[in-house]
Each structure stands twice: as structure tokens, then as C-alpha cells.
Short mmCIF file of C-alpha atoms and ligand atoms in Angstrom, two decimals:
data_model
loop_
_atom_site.label_atom_id
_atom_site.label_comp_id
_atom_site.label_asym_id
_atom_site.label_seq_id
_atom_site.Cartn_x
_atom_site.Cartn_y
_atom_site.Cartn_z
CA MET A 1 0.02 -0.01 0.04
CA HIS A 2 1.40 3.43 -0.93
CA LEU A 3 0.55 6.95 0.23
CA TYR A 4 1.66 9.88 -1.99
CA ALA A 5 2.03 12.80 0.50
CA ASP A 6 3.70 15.97 1.42
CA PRO A 7 3.85 16.75 5.22
CA LEU A 8 3.40 20.47 4.37
CA SER A 9 -0.12 19.69 3.04
CA THR A 10 -3.01 20.09 5.64
CA SER A 11 -4.96 17.28 3.93
CA CYS A 12 -1.94 14.97 4.21
CA ARG A 13 -1.09 15.51 7.92
CA PRO A 14 -4.18 13.70 9.31
CA VAL A 15 -3.28 10.54 7.26
CA LEU A 16 0.49 10.80 8.03
CA MET A 17 -0.36 11.22 11.70
CA MET A 18 -2.67 8.27 11.80
CA ILE A 19 -0.15 6.02 9.90
CA ALA A 20 2.62 6.97 12.35
CA ASP A 21 0.39 6.87 15.48
CA GLN A 22 -1.00 3.41 14.60
CA SER A 23 2.31 2.10 13.19
CA LEU A 24 0.60 1.11 9.84
CA ALA A 25 2.51 -0.64 7.13
CA VAL A 26 1.98 1.98 4.40
CA GLU A 27 4.85 3.10 2.27
CA ILE A 28 5.07 6.98 2.00
CA ILE A 29 5.96 8.27 -1.47
CA PRO A 30 7.06 11.93 -1.08
CA VAL A 31 5.59 14.37 -3.54
CA ASN A 32 6.81 17.96 -3.26
CA LEU A 33 3.99 20.56 -3.42
CA HIS A 34 6.43 23.53 -3.59
CA LEU A 35 8.13 22.03 -6.55
CA ASN A 36 4.65 21.64 -8.17
CA GLU A 37 5.20 17.93 -8.54
CA THR A 38 1.36 17.38 -8.32
CA ALA A 39 1.07 19.10 -11.77
CA GLU A 40 3.41 16.64 -13.51
CA PRO A 41 1.87 14.31 -16.10
CA ASP A 42 2.89 11.20 -14.20
CA PHE A 43 1.18 12.41 -11.00
CA LEU A 44 -1.90 13.65 -12.95
CA ALA A 45 -2.32 10.23 -14.39
CA ILE A 46 -2.72 8.88 -10.83
CA ASN A 47 -4.90 11.79 -9.56
CA PRO A 48 -6.39 14.10 -12.24
CA ASN A 49 -7.23 16.61 -9.45
CA GLY A 50 -3.44 17.19 -9.06
CA THR A 51 -3.94 17.08 -5.20
CA LEU A 52 -2.55 15.21 -2.30
CA PRO A 53 -2.89 12.94 -0.52
CA VAL A 54 -3.47 9.85 -2.74
CA LEU A 55 -3.71 6.27 -1.48
CA ARG A 56 -2.99 3.25 -3.70
CA ASP A 57 -4.12 -0.11 -2.38
CA GLY A 58 -3.84 -2.56 -5.24
CA ASP A 59 -6.09 -1.30 -7.97
CA LEU A 60 -7.93 1.00 -5.51
CA VAL A 61 -6.96 4.64 -5.80
CA LEU A 62 -8.34 7.12 -3.26
CA THR A 63 -7.88 10.87 -3.55
CA GLU A 64 -9.83 12.22 -0.62
CA SER A 65 -8.15 12.36 2.88
CA SER A 66 -11.37 11.51 4.61
CA ALA A 67 -11.98 8.40 2.49
CA ILE A 68 -8.24 7.42 2.95
CA LEU A 69 -8.55 7.64 6.75
CA LYS A 70 -11.73 5.52 6.73
CA HIS A 71 -10.28 2.91 4.33
CA LEU A 72 -7.06 2.55 6.37
CA ALA A 73 -9.00 2.26 9.62
CA LEU A 74 -11.29 -0.43 8.15
CA ARG A 75 -8.41 -2.26 6.28
CA PHE A 76 -6.21 -2.34 9.45
CA ASP A 77 -9.23 -2.98 11.79
CA LEU A 78 -8.62 0.14 13.85
CA ALA A 79 -10.97 1.27 16.66
CA VAL A 80 -10.49 4.93 15.46
CA TYR A 81 -13.29 4.30 13.00
CA PRO A 82 -16.07 2.44 14.78
CA THR A 83 -18.16 -0.12 12.79
CA ASP A 84 -21.26 0.31 14.93
CA PRO A 85 -23.53 2.29 12.57
CA ARG A 86 -24.62 4.91 15.08
CA ALA A 87 -21.04 5.55 16.38
CA GLN A 88 -19.71 5.57 12.78
CA ILE A 89 -22.13 8.19 11.47
CA LEU A 90 -21.34 10.35 14.41
CA VAL A 91 -17.64 10.22 13.40
CA ASP A 92 -18.54 10.82 9.80
CA GLU A 93 -20.48 13.88 10.91
CA MET A 94 -17.48 15.42 12.59
CA VAL A 95 -15.13 14.53 9.75
CA SER A 96 -17.48 16.42 7.47
CA TRP A 97 -17.92 19.18 10.05
CA PHE A 98 -14.17 19.89 10.04
CA SER A 99 -13.91 19.55 6.29
CA THR A 100 -16.67 21.88 5.17
CA ASN A 101 -17.64 25.22 6.90
CA PHE A 102 -14.93 25.04 9.50
CA TRP A 103 -12.29 24.41 6.90
CA ALA A 104 -13.68 27.16 4.62
CA TYR A 105 -13.51 29.90 7.29
CA HIS A 106 -10.63 28.85 9.48
CA CYS A 107 -8.29 27.56 6.87
CA ILE A 108 -9.14 28.83 3.36
CA LEU A 109 -10.15 32.30 4.41
CA GLY A 110 -8.38 32.64 7.77
CA THR A 111 -5.04 31.30 7.09
CA TYR A 112 -4.18 30.50 3.44
CA PRO A 113 -4.38 34.21 2.22
CA ARG A 114 -1.48 35.00 4.47
CA MET A 115 0.34 31.68 4.02
CA LEU A 116 0.30 30.79 0.39
CA PRO A 117 2.64 32.70 -1.97
CA ALA A 118 0.19 31.98 -4.78
CA LEU A 119 -2.32 34.27 -3.11
CA GLY A 120 0.27 37.20 -2.85
CA TRP A 121 -1.68 39.19 -5.30
CA LEU A 122 -4.56 39.95 -2.95
CA ASN A 123 -4.45 43.60 -1.99
CA PRO A 124 -4.38 44.67 1.70
CA ILE A 125 -8.09 45.89 1.74
CA THR A 126 -9.25 42.59 0.31
CA LEU A 127 -7.11 40.70 2.75
CA ASN A 128 -8.45 42.71 5.59
CA GLU A 129 -12.05 41.95 4.58
CA ILE A 130 -11.39 38.27 4.10
CA SER A 131 -9.80 38.25 7.64
CA MET A 132 -12.86 39.79 9.13
CA LEU A 133 -15.09 37.14 7.56
CA ALA A 134 -12.73 34.42 8.66
CA ALA A 135 -12.58 35.57 12.22
CA HIS A 136 -16.39 35.62 12.37
CA GLY A 137 -16.61 32.01 11.12
CA SER A 138 -13.65 30.66 13.18
CA ALA A 139 -15.13 32.18 16.37
CA ARG A 140 -18.56 30.67 15.58
CA TYR A 141 -17.31 27.18 14.95
CA LEU A 142 -14.46 27.07 17.55
CA THR A 143 -17.09 28.03 20.18
CA VAL A 144 -19.19 25.01 19.14
CA LEU A 145 -16.06 22.75 19.15
CA ASP A 146 -14.96 24.09 22.60
CA ARG A 147 -18.33 23.42 24.12
CA ARG A 148 -18.43 19.94 22.57
CA LEU A 149 -15.02 19.10 23.87
CA ALA A 150 -15.67 20.50 27.34
CA GLN A 151 -18.98 18.61 27.69
CA GLY A 152 -18.19 15.35 25.91
CA GLY A 153 -14.49 14.99 25.40
CA PRO A 154 -11.65 14.44 25.93
CA PHE A 155 -11.79 13.67 22.12
CA VAL A 156 -13.99 15.03 19.44
CA CYS A 157 -16.39 12.14 19.50
CA GLY A 158 -16.18 11.31 23.11
CA PRO A 159 -13.89 9.23 25.24
CA ASP A 160 -12.03 7.55 22.33
CA LEU A 161 -9.69 8.89 19.65
CA THR A 162 -11.23 8.62 16.22
CA ILE A 163 -10.33 9.73 12.69
CA ALA A 164 -12.28 12.94 13.40
CA ASP A 165 -9.50 13.91 15.78
CA TYR A 166 -6.76 13.29 13.12
CA THR A 167 -8.78 15.32 10.56
CA GLY A 168 -9.58 18.11 13.07
CA ILE A 169 -6.15 18.62 14.55
CA ALA A 170 -4.57 19.49 11.21
CA LYS A 171 -7.23 21.98 10.35
CA VAL A 172 -7.40 23.60 13.70
CA THR A 173 -3.63 23.97 14.11
CA LEU A 174 -3.11 25.31 10.55
CA ALA A 175 -3.87 28.75 12.06
CA ASP A 176 -0.76 28.43 14.21
CA TYR A 177 0.86 29.80 11.08
CA VAL A 178 -0.85 33.14 11.70
CA ASP A 179 -0.50 32.96 15.49
CA PHE A 180 -4.24 32.53 15.96
CA ASP A 181 -5.25 33.18 19.51
CA PHE A 182 -6.85 30.07 20.92
CA SER A 183 -7.08 31.31 24.47
CA PRO A 184 -10.86 31.96 24.35
CA TYR A 185 -11.22 28.22 23.63
CA PRO A 186 -9.59 26.39 26.64
CA ALA A 187 -11.05 22.94 25.78
CA VAL A 188 -9.90 23.20 22.18
CA SER A 189 -6.40 24.24 23.56
CA ARG A 190 -6.26 21.21 25.84
CA TRP A 191 -7.35 18.91 22.97
CA CYS A 192 -4.53 20.27 20.80
CA ALA A 193 -2.06 19.77 23.65
CA ARG A 194 -3.31 16.20 23.95
CA MET A 195 -2.97 15.49 20.29
CA ARG A 196 0.57 17.04 20.29
CA GLU A 197 1.67 14.47 22.95
CA ARG A 198 0.73 11.53 20.65
CA ASP A 199 3.50 9.47 19.00
CA GLY A 200 2.34 10.31 15.44
CA TRP A 201 2.47 14.15 16.02
CA THR A 202 6.20 14.67 15.36
CA ALA A 203 6.22 12.40 12.33
CA ALA A 204 3.37 14.21 10.71
CA PHE A 205 3.70 17.71 11.99
CA ALA A 206 7.63 18.44 12.25
CA GLY A 207 7.75 20.10 8.80
CA PHE A 208 4.67 22.26 9.44
CA THR A 209 6.03 23.29 12.81
CA GLY A 210 9.24 24.39 11.21
CA LEU A 211 7.21 26.51 8.82
CA VAL A 212 5.29 28.08 11.75
CA ASP A 213 8.64 28.82 13.50
CA ALA A 214 10.11 30.47 10.38
CA ALA A 215 6.97 32.62 9.92
CA ARG A 216 7.21 33.80 13.56
CA GLN A 217 10.86 34.71 13.09
CA GLN A 218 10.11 36.50 9.95
CA ARG A 219 7.33 38.50 11.62
CA SER A 220 9.53 39.44 14.66
CA ALA A 221 12.36 40.44 12.32
CA THR A 222 9.93 42.70 10.37
CA VAL A 223 8.60 44.32 13.58
CA ALA A 224 12.08 44.85 15.00
N1 GSH B 301 -10.55 17.42 -0.19
C1 GSH B 301 -9.09 17.03 -0.42
C2 GSH B 301 -8.22 18.19 -0.52
C3 GSH B 301 -6.90 17.89 -1.17
C4 GSH B 301 -6.08 19.24 -1.40
O1 GSH B 301 -6.59 20.33 -1.66
N2 GSH B 301 -4.80 19.09 -1.21
C5 GSH B 301 -3.93 20.14 -1.43
C6 GSH B 301 -2.86 20.24 -0.28
S1 GSH B 301 -3.63 20.49 1.27
C7 GSH B 301 -3.16 20.04 -2.70
O2 GSH B 301 -2.69 18.92 -3.02
N3 GSH B 301 -3.04 21.11 -3.43
C8 GSH B 301 -2.28 21.14 -4.64
C9 GSH B 301 -2.94 22.04 -5.75
O3 GSH B 301 -4.07 22.43 -5.46
O4 GSH B 301 -2.27 22.23 -6.70
C10 GSH B 301 -8.65 16.05 0.65
O5 GSH B 301 -9.00 16.35 1.86
O6 GSH B 301 -7.89 15.19 0.36
#
């Protein structure tokens, strides 16, 4: 089984973290997003979307991180994706929750415009307006997540770690790149700390943490 991935991709980190955390026998094939390797014909022949991650399991090719997480969990018989229908649909719900409205506000609008060089053409007024919209959405959904974790944690779907935690942690912590203030959300902060202590964190997040540190240094050098 092969996973095409780049740890600097927010869609790859959940899968990379689960593979490391659960010691899964999956071979990682590095694909470099910054070198635009996903746009090369050989890669497009595997995934016409030109996106990562991609999982190849025999003749099965999966190009969505949520489907990859579910497939791996079922294939390796992991408790992180329950087979009981009611428990499973509740996990599916939270994977979708992180991947739809939350992702749009917190990641696409809130972080990427200030992170991705490809969006450098946005002018300061547009950036400011996008930031205001993002802040509104992040606050709305982080408030819901915080209450959920405080009342029913310690993990997103209750007492046990699930694929919703792997999906969510990458999306929530993407905003570390812009030094997002998580202090109004103490249960979310505790959950992030809990996920950072897991074995799979370093394997999946070391590259991204390096990017965050570099961005902080650049900001403090600009201010000084
Ligand atoms: N919904 C997809 C999103 C995949 C995606 O957008 N991946 C990004 C990296 S986070 C990518 O490969 N972008 C390359 C490009 O758009 O050219 C998933 O969750 O797997």
C-alpha cells in the first residue's frame, strides 16, 4: 500500500499522523507541493485533481483524505473508525464538520491568504475583509467545538480517539501559522495539547512546525 503525500499539506497531515500513530504498514511516497510535482503528467495520471494525499491499495486509488482515513481504519481494523452504525455516522459527521464550513472559514479564508505565496496578489483591503469574515466564522465554529470538547471530550467524538481527531487537529492548528489566539477556547487548547503528545504528532507535523517557527521569526524580524 502506498501513500503519496507531502507533510506540508494540511490534507496529508491527518493521514500521516494516523499512519505513524498506529504504526501502519503503508509506504510513503514523497511528492513535493512547492516544486509543483502534483502538476506533473505522471502524477496527474494517478490523480487528475493534482492534489494530495493519494492512497494506492492494489487497484484502488483514493484521492480524498477522509476516504483514505476510513479505508485505512477499516483495512487495518482500527478502533479509530467504529463499525457500529450509530457510532460511525457520528464520526462521519465530525469529519465532514471539520472539512466543510470550519475548513472554509478557519483555513481557506483565515490562514491561506496569509500563508500561500500563490495568493500574494490579494491587496491589503481585500485581505483585511477576508480576515474579518474568517474571524467571524472561526469564532462561531470554535465556540461550538470548545463546548463539545468541554462537555463530551476528551476527544472530538467522546472518550476515544477517532479519525475525526486526526482530521480536526490538522485543520485547527493550521492557524498556528498566523499565530491564531486560541485562549478563548480552553477545551480546544487542551485537546490540541493532548494530540501534540501523541506518537504520530512529530512524524506528521515536524515540517509544518518548522514553517510556523520560520513565519514567527520573519514577523518578529519585520517588527524589530
Ligand atoms: N479534499 C481534499 C483536498 C486535497 C487538497 O486540496 N490538497 C492540497 C494540499 S492541502 C493540494 O494537493 N493542493 C495542490 C494544488 O491544489 O495544486 C482532501 O481532503 O484530500
